[in-house]
XYZ file of C-alpha atoms in Angstrom:
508
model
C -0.971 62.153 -54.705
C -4.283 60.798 -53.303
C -4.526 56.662 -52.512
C -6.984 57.110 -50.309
C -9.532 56.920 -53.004
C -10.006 55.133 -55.826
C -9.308 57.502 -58.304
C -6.114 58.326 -56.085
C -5.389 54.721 -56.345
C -5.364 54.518 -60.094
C -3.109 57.591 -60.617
C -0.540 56.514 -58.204
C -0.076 53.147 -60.035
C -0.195 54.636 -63.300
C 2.796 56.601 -62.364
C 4.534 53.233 -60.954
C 3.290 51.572 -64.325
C 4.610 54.113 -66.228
C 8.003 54.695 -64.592
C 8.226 50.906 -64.751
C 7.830 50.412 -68.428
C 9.929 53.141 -69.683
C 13.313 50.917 -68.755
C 15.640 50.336 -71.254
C 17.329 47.334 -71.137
C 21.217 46.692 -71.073
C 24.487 47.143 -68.884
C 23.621 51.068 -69.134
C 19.868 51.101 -68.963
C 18.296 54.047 -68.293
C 15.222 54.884 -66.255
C 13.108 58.030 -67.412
C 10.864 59.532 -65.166
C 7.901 61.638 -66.370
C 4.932 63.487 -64.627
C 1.787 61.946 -65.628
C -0.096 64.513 -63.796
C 0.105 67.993 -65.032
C 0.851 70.924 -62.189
C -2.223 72.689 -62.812
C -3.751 69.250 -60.594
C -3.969 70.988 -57.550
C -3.407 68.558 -54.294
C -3.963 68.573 -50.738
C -1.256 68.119 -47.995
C -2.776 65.517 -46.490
C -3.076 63.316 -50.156
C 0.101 63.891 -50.387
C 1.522 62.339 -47.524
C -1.122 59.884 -47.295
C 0.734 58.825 -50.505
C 4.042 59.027 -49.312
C 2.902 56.815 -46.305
C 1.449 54.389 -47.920
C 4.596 54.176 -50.685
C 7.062 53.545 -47.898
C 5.016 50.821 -46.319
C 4.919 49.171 -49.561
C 8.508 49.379 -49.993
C 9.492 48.330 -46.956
C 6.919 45.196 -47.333
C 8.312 43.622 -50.445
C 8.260 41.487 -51.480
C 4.447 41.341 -50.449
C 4.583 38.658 -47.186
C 1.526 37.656 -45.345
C -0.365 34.420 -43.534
C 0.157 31.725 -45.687
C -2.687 29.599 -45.668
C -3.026 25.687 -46.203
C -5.969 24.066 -45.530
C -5.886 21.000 -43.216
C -7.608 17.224 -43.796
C -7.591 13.585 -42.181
C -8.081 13.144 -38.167
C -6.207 11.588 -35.379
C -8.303 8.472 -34.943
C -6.251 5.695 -35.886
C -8.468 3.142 -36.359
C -10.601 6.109 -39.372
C -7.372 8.146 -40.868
C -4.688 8.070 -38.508
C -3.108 11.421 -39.512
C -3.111 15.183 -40.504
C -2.441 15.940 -44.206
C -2.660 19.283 -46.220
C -2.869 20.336 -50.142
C 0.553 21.537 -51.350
C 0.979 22.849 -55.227
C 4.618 21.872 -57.249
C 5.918 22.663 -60.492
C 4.363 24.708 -63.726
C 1.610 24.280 -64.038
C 0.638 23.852 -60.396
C -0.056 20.269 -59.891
C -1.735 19.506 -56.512
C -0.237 16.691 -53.728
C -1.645 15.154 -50.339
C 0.928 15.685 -47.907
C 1.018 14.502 -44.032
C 1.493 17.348 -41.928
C 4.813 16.503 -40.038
C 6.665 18.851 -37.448
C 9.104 15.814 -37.111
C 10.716 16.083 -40.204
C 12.540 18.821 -42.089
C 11.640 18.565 -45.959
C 9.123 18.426 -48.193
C 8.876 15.700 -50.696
C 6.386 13.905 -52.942
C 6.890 10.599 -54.758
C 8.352 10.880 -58.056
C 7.064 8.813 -61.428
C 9.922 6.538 -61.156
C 9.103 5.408 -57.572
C 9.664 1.924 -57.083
C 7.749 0.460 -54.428
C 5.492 3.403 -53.761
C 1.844 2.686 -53.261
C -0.482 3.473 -55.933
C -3.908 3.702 -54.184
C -4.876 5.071 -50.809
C -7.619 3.996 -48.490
C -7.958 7.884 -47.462
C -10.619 8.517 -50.448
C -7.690 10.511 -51.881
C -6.247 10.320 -55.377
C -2.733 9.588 -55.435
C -0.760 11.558 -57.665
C 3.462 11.185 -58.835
C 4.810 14.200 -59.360
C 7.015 13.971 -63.067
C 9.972 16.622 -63.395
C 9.620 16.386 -67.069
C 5.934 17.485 -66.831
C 7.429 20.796 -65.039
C 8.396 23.292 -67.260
C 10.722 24.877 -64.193
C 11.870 21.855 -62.870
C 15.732 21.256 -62.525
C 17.490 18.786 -60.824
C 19.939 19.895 -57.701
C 23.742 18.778 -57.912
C 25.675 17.765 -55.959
C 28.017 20.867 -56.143
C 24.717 22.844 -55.421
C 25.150 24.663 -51.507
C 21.831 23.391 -51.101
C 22.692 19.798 -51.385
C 24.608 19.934 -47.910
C 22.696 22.337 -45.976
C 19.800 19.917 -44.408
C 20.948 17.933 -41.168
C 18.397 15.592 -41.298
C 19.210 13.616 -44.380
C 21.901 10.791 -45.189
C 22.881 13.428 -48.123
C 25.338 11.925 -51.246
C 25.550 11.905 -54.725
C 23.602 9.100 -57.181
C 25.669 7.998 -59.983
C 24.313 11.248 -62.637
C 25.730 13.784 -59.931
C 22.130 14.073 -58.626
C 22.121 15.674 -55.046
C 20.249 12.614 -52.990
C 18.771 12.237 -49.857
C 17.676 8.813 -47.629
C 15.218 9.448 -44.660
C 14.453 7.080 -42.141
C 11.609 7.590 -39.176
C 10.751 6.776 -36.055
C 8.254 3.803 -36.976
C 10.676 1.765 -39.055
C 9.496 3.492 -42.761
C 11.869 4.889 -44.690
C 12.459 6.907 -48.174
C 15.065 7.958 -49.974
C 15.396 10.124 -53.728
C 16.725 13.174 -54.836
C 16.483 17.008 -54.459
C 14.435 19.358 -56.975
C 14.363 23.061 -57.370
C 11.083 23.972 -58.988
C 8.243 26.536 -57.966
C 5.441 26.094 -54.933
C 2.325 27.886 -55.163
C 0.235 28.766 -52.000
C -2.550 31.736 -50.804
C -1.030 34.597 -49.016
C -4.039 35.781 -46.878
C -3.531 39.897 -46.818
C -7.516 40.527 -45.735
C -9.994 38.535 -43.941
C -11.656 39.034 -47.218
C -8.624 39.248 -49.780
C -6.085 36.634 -50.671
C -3.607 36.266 -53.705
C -2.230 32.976 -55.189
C 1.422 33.292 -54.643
C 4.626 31.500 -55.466
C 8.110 30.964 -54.761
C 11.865 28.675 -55.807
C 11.844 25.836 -53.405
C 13.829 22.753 -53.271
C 12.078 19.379 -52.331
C 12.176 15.699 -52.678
C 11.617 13.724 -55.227
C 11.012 9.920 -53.912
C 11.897 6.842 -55.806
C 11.944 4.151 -52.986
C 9.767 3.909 -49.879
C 10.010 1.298 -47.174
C 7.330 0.317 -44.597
C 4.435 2.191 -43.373
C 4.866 4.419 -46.211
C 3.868 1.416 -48.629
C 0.195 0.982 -46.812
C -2.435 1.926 -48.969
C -4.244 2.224 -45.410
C -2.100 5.605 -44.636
C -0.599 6.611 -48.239
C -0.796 10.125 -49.376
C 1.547 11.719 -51.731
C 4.643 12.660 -49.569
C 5.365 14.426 -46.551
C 5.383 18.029 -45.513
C 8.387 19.223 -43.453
C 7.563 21.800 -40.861
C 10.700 21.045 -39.031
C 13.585 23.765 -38.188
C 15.854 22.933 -40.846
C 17.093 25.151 -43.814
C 14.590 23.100 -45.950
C 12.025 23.239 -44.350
C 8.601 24.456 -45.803
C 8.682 27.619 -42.890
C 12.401 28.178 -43.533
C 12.657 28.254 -46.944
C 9.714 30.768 -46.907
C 10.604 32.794 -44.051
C 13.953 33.446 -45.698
C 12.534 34.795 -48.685
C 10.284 36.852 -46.796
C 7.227 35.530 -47.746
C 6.292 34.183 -44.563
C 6.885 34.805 -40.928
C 9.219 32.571 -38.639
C 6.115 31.414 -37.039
C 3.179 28.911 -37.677
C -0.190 27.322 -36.095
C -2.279 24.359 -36.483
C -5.745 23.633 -34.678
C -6.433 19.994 -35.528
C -9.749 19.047 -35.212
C -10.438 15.975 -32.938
C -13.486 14.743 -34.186
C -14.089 12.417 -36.510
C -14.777 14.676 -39.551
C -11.308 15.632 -38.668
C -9.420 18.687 -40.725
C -8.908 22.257 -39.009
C -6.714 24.927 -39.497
C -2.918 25.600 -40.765
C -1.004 28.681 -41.211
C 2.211 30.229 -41.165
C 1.442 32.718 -38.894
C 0.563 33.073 -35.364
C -3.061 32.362 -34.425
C -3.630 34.661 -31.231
C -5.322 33.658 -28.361
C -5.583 35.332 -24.517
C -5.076 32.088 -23.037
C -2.255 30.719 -25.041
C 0.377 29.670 -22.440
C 4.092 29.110 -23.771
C 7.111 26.774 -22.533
C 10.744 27.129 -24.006
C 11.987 25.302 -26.582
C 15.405 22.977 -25.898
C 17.873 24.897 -27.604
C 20.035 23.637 -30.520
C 17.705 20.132 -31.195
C 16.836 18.291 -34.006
C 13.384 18.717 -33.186
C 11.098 20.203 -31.755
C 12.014 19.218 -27.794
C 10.218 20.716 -24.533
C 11.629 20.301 -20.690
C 8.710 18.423 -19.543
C 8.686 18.242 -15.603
C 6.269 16.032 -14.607
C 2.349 14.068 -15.412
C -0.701 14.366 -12.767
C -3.405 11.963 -12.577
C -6.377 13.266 -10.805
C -4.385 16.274 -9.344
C -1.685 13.562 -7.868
C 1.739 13.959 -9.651
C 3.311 10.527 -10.809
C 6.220 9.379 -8.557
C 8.396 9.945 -12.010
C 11.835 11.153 -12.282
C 11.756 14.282 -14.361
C 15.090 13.486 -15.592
C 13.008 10.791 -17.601
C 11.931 13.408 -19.374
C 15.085 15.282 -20.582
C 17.681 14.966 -22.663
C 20.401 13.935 -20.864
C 19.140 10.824 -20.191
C 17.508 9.556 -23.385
C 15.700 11.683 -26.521
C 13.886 13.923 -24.273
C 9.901 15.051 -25.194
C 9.386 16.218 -28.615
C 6.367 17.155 -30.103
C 5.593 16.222 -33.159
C 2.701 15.873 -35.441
C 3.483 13.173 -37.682
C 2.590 10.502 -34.620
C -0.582 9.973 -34.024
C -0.784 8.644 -30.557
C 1.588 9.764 -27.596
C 4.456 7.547 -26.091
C 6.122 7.740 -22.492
C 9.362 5.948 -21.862
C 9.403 2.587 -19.378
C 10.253 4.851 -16.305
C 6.757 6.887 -17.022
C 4.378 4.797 -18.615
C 4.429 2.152 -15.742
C 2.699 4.414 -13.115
C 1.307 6.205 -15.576
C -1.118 3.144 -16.886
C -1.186 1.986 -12.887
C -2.473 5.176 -11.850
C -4.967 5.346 -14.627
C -6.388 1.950 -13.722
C -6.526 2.142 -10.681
C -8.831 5.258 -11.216
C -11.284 3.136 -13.534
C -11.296 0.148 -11.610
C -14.266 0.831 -10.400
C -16.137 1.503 -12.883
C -14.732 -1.126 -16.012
C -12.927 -4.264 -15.972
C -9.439 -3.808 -18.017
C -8.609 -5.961 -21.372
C -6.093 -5.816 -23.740
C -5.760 -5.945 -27.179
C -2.682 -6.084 -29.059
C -0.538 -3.530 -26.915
C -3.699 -0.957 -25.919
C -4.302 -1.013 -22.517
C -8.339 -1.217 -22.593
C -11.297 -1.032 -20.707
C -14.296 -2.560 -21.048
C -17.221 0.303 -19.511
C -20.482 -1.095 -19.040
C -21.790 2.157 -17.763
C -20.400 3.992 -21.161
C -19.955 6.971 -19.724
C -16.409 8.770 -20.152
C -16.757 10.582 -17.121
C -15.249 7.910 -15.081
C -11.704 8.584 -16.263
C -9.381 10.847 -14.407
C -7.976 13.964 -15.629
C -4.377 13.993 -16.577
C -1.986 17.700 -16.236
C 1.371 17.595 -18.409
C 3.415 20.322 -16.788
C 6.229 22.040 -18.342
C 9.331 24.251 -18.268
C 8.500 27.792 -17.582
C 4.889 26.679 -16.206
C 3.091 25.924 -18.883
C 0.113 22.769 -17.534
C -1.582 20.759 -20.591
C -5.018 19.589 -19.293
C -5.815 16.504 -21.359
C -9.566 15.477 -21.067
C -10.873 11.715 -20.526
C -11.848 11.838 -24.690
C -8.105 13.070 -25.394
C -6.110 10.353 -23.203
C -8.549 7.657 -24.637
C -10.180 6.543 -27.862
C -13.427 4.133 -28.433
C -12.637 1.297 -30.078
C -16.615 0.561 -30.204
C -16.907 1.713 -33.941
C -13.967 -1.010 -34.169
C -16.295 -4.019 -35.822
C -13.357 -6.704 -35.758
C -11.804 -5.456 -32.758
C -15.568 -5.502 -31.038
C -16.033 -9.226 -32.155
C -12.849 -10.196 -31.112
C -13.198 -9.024 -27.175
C -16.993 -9.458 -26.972
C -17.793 -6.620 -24.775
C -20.732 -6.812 -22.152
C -24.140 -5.788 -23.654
C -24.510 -1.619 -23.645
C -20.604 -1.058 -22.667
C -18.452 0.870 -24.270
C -14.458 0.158 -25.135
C -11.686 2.785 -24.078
C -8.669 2.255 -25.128
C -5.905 4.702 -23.873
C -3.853 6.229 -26.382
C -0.770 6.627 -24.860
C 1.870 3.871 -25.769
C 5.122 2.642 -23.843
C 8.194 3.581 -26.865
C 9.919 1.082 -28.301
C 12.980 0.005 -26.431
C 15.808 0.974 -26.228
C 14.881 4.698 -26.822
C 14.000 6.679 -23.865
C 11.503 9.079 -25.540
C 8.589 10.758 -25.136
C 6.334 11.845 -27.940
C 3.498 13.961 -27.673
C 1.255 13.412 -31.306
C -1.795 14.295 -32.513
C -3.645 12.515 -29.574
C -2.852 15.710 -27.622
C -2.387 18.570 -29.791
C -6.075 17.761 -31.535
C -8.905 20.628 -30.159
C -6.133 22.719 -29.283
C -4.016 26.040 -31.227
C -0.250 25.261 -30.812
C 1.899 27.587 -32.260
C 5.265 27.721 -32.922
C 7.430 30.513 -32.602
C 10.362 30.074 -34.164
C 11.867 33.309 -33.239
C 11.559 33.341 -29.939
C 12.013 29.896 -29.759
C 8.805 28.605 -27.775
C 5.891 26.547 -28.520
C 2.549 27.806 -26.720
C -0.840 26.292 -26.706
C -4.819 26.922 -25.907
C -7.589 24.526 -26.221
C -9.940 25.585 -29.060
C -12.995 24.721 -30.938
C -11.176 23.977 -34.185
C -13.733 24.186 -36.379
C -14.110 27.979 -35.451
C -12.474 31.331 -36.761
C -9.154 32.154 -35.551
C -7.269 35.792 -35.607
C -4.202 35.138 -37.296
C -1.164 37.917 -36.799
C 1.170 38.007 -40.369
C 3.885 39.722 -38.434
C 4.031 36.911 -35.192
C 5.363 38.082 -31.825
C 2.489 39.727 -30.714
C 2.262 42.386 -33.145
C -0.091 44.319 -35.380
C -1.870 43.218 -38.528
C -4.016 40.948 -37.824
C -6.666 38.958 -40.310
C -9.197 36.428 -40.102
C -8.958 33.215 -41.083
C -11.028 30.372 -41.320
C -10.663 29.254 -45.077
C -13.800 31.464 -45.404
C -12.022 33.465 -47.647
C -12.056 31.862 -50.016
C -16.428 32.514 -50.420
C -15.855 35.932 -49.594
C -15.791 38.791 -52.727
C -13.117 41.492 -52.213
C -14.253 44.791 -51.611
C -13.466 47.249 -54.711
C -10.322 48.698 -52.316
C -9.437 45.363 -51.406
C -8.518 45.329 -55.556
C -6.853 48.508 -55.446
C -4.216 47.427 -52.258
C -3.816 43.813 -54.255
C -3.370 46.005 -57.317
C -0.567 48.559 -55.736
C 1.218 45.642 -53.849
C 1.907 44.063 -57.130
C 3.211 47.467 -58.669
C 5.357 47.422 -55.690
C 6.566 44.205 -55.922
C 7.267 44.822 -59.912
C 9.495 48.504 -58.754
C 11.369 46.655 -55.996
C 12.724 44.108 -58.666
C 13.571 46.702 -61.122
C 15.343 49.312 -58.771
C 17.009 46.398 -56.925
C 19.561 45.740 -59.996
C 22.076 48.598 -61.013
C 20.082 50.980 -62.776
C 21.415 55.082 -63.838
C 18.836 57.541 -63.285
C 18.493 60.957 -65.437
């Protein structure tokens, strides 16, 4: 049968309808097929096994899977926003949460109605919102018998007083949260055409917050929760993946401007120049073998051991930090080398722990370039405007140094970590203008600098293969083309057939 045009297209999923619909339902059901079209149709070979190929490919796709698509707000300026968040949709009805994008972590969660502590306004121009499991008409709390209560590492898992399955985070700048688990439904756009996408949903467990602790109070940086792109089972990519809805890969390209926003998608956003270094196996985190840090073309006299995991946290990369942070060991002749470069050129202040300058030419020219290279030889060039930020727009900061008249204040973004972790943490202040991706299955992170606020080709599939889409969030102010209807229309037939002839069904 013909699906190679649009009258093809309608009989084939009339016969699929049809088949569908004539199930009776029991321990004994029986499926009866019938012929909607009479012999006397006469039809070509070639309909006929462009039907048959385009059947199995549906079959062997569901449940339908594509690039999932979230858009991406907030920039990496921390004196303007200070972080990444995205739009994520809980419960039934869909209610809609601003959530920090955060490879560092390995669960979603939103604050809960019954938060105590939690901050009710943001200074992000965003409206807060609580999500209420009552509200949800497929909300239901997880147990503590429930597999699902002891299968993520990262939490201090137990069991509240009403057998709830619970769950205390803490992170890495002193904040903290703690709740309990809830299986309900997310909802999300599966991208299956640069023109064509399909609201989509799926069971997921998150967290439901009732307590937060330090930064996480701040009006200055509250959203609604946090979303977990970590490689834990509970992760937002896990939890997808293993349903088959998404690949075991995603991308960002975080805009470093300060409009901010960009792109996120699980998927892999393809680019020539993408260069890839191994991840550590078997971490918490997302941890690279970083080797060693050039200023001006001159490697640091550092000990790459610094930089590893056998002696301290090793380098992780993570999104949820804003800035970047060397151990002791590097961020000595790190900062030396860097002033020693601008000398020239600046006299250096400080302010609060920023090492500064004070340019009275105001040009950003005068700072050396700085080469991160990695395992597997992977180099990260990081421009002057990356390793620094202007602190000019910085009213109270301005008054309080009192610059010379027509200079310009750099501060360099990269911090010395808190003792007595040996750490290094590579945040926004690097990834920003660039497409990382993470590939999950063969265990790499890769990266390419990139005008963020452009297209990107996005592959569904990840490891380098075939169907490929566009996506820019554009879209969404696209119209689907009349077949673009017919393949949504088919993959949901599809979908409906592979949940009916997936249960124990007797055939006549």
């Amino acid at each position: 049968m013909a699906v190679d045009s649009p009258s093809g297209v309608i009989i084939a999923a009339a016969m699929l309808l049809h088949a569908a619909t004539t199930i009776v339902c029991g321990s004994d059901a029986v499926l009866k097929l019938e012929r909607l079209i009479p012999p006397s149709h006469e039809l070509s070979l070639a309909e006929l096994r462009a039907f048959d190929s385009a059947r199995h490919g549906r079959l062997l796709q569901s449940p339908v899977g594509g690039v999932v698509d979230f858009p991406v707000y907030g920039a990496s300026d921390p004196f303007l926003v200070g972080l990444y968040y995205t739009k994520v949709k809980l419960g039934t009805p869909p209610r809609e949460f601003n959530v920090q994008i955060d490879t560092g972590s390995d669960v979603l969660w939103v604050t809960c109605s019954s938060c105590n502590g939690c901050p009710k306004t943001s200074e992000l121009q965003i409206q807060l919102s609580f999500f209420d499991p009552g509200a949800s008409s497929s909300a239901s709390m997880v147990s503590c018998s429930d597999k699902r209560c002891s299968s993520n590492f990262e939490s201090e898992s137990g069991c509240s007083p009403n057998n709830l399955c619970s769950y205390a985070f803490k992170y890495g700048d002193g904040s903290g949260t703690s709740g309990y688990y809830i299986s309900d439904f997310v909802s999300f756009d599966t991208v299956i055409t640069s023109t064509l996408a399909i609201n989509s949903s799926a069971p997921f467990v998150f967290g439901c917050s009732n307590l937060q602790t330090g930064d996480l109070q701040r009006p200055r940086r509250a959203v609604d929760g946090i979303f977990g792109l970590g490689q834990g089972s509970l992760s937002v990519i896990s939890q997808l993946a293993t349903q088959g809805l998404a690949p075991r890969v995603f991308s960002h390209c975080l805009k470093g401007d300060s409009n901010g926003g960009g792109v996120m998608v699980l998927g892999q956003i393809k680019r020539p120049d993408t260069v890839y270094t191994p991840l550590v196996p078997s971490q918490l985190h997302y941890n690279v073998n970083l080797q060693s840090i050039a200023v001006n073309n001159q490697i640091l006299p550092i000990d790459p051991s610094v930089f590893t995991i056998a002696t301290g946290d090793g380098t992780i990369i993570d999104t949820g930090t804003t800035l970047a942070y060397l151990p002791d060991e590097a961020y000595s002749p790190f900062i030396q080398a860097i002033s020693s470069a601008v000398s020239q050129y600046g006299r250096p202040i400080t302010y609060e722990s920023y090492q500064c300058f004070d340019i009275t030419s105001g040009a950003v020219d005068v700072f050396p370039e700085v080469s991160l290279s990695f395992a597997g030889g992977a180099s990260m060039v990081l421009t002057p405007v990356t390793i620094f930020t202007c602190f000019l727009v910085c009213y109270e900061f301005v008054k309080l140094s009192e610059p010379q008249s027509g200079s310009s204040i750099w501060c360099i973004g990269f911090q010395r970590s808190q003792q007595p972790r040996r750490i290094t943490i590579l945040g926004d202040l690097v990834l920003k203008d660039k497409v990382v991706v993470y590939d999950l299955v063969r265990q790499r992170i890769g990266w390419a600098v990139y005008d963020c606020s452009l297209e990107v080709n996005v592959s569904a599939t990840g490891g380098g293969r075939s169907k490929d889409v566009i996506n820019t969030g554009q879209w969404r102010e696209n119209k689907s083309s009349e077949s673009d209807y017919y393949y949504l229309f088919l993959l949901q037939v599809a979908f409906l057939l592979h949940l009916l002839l997936s249960r124990n069904f007797h055939f006549l």
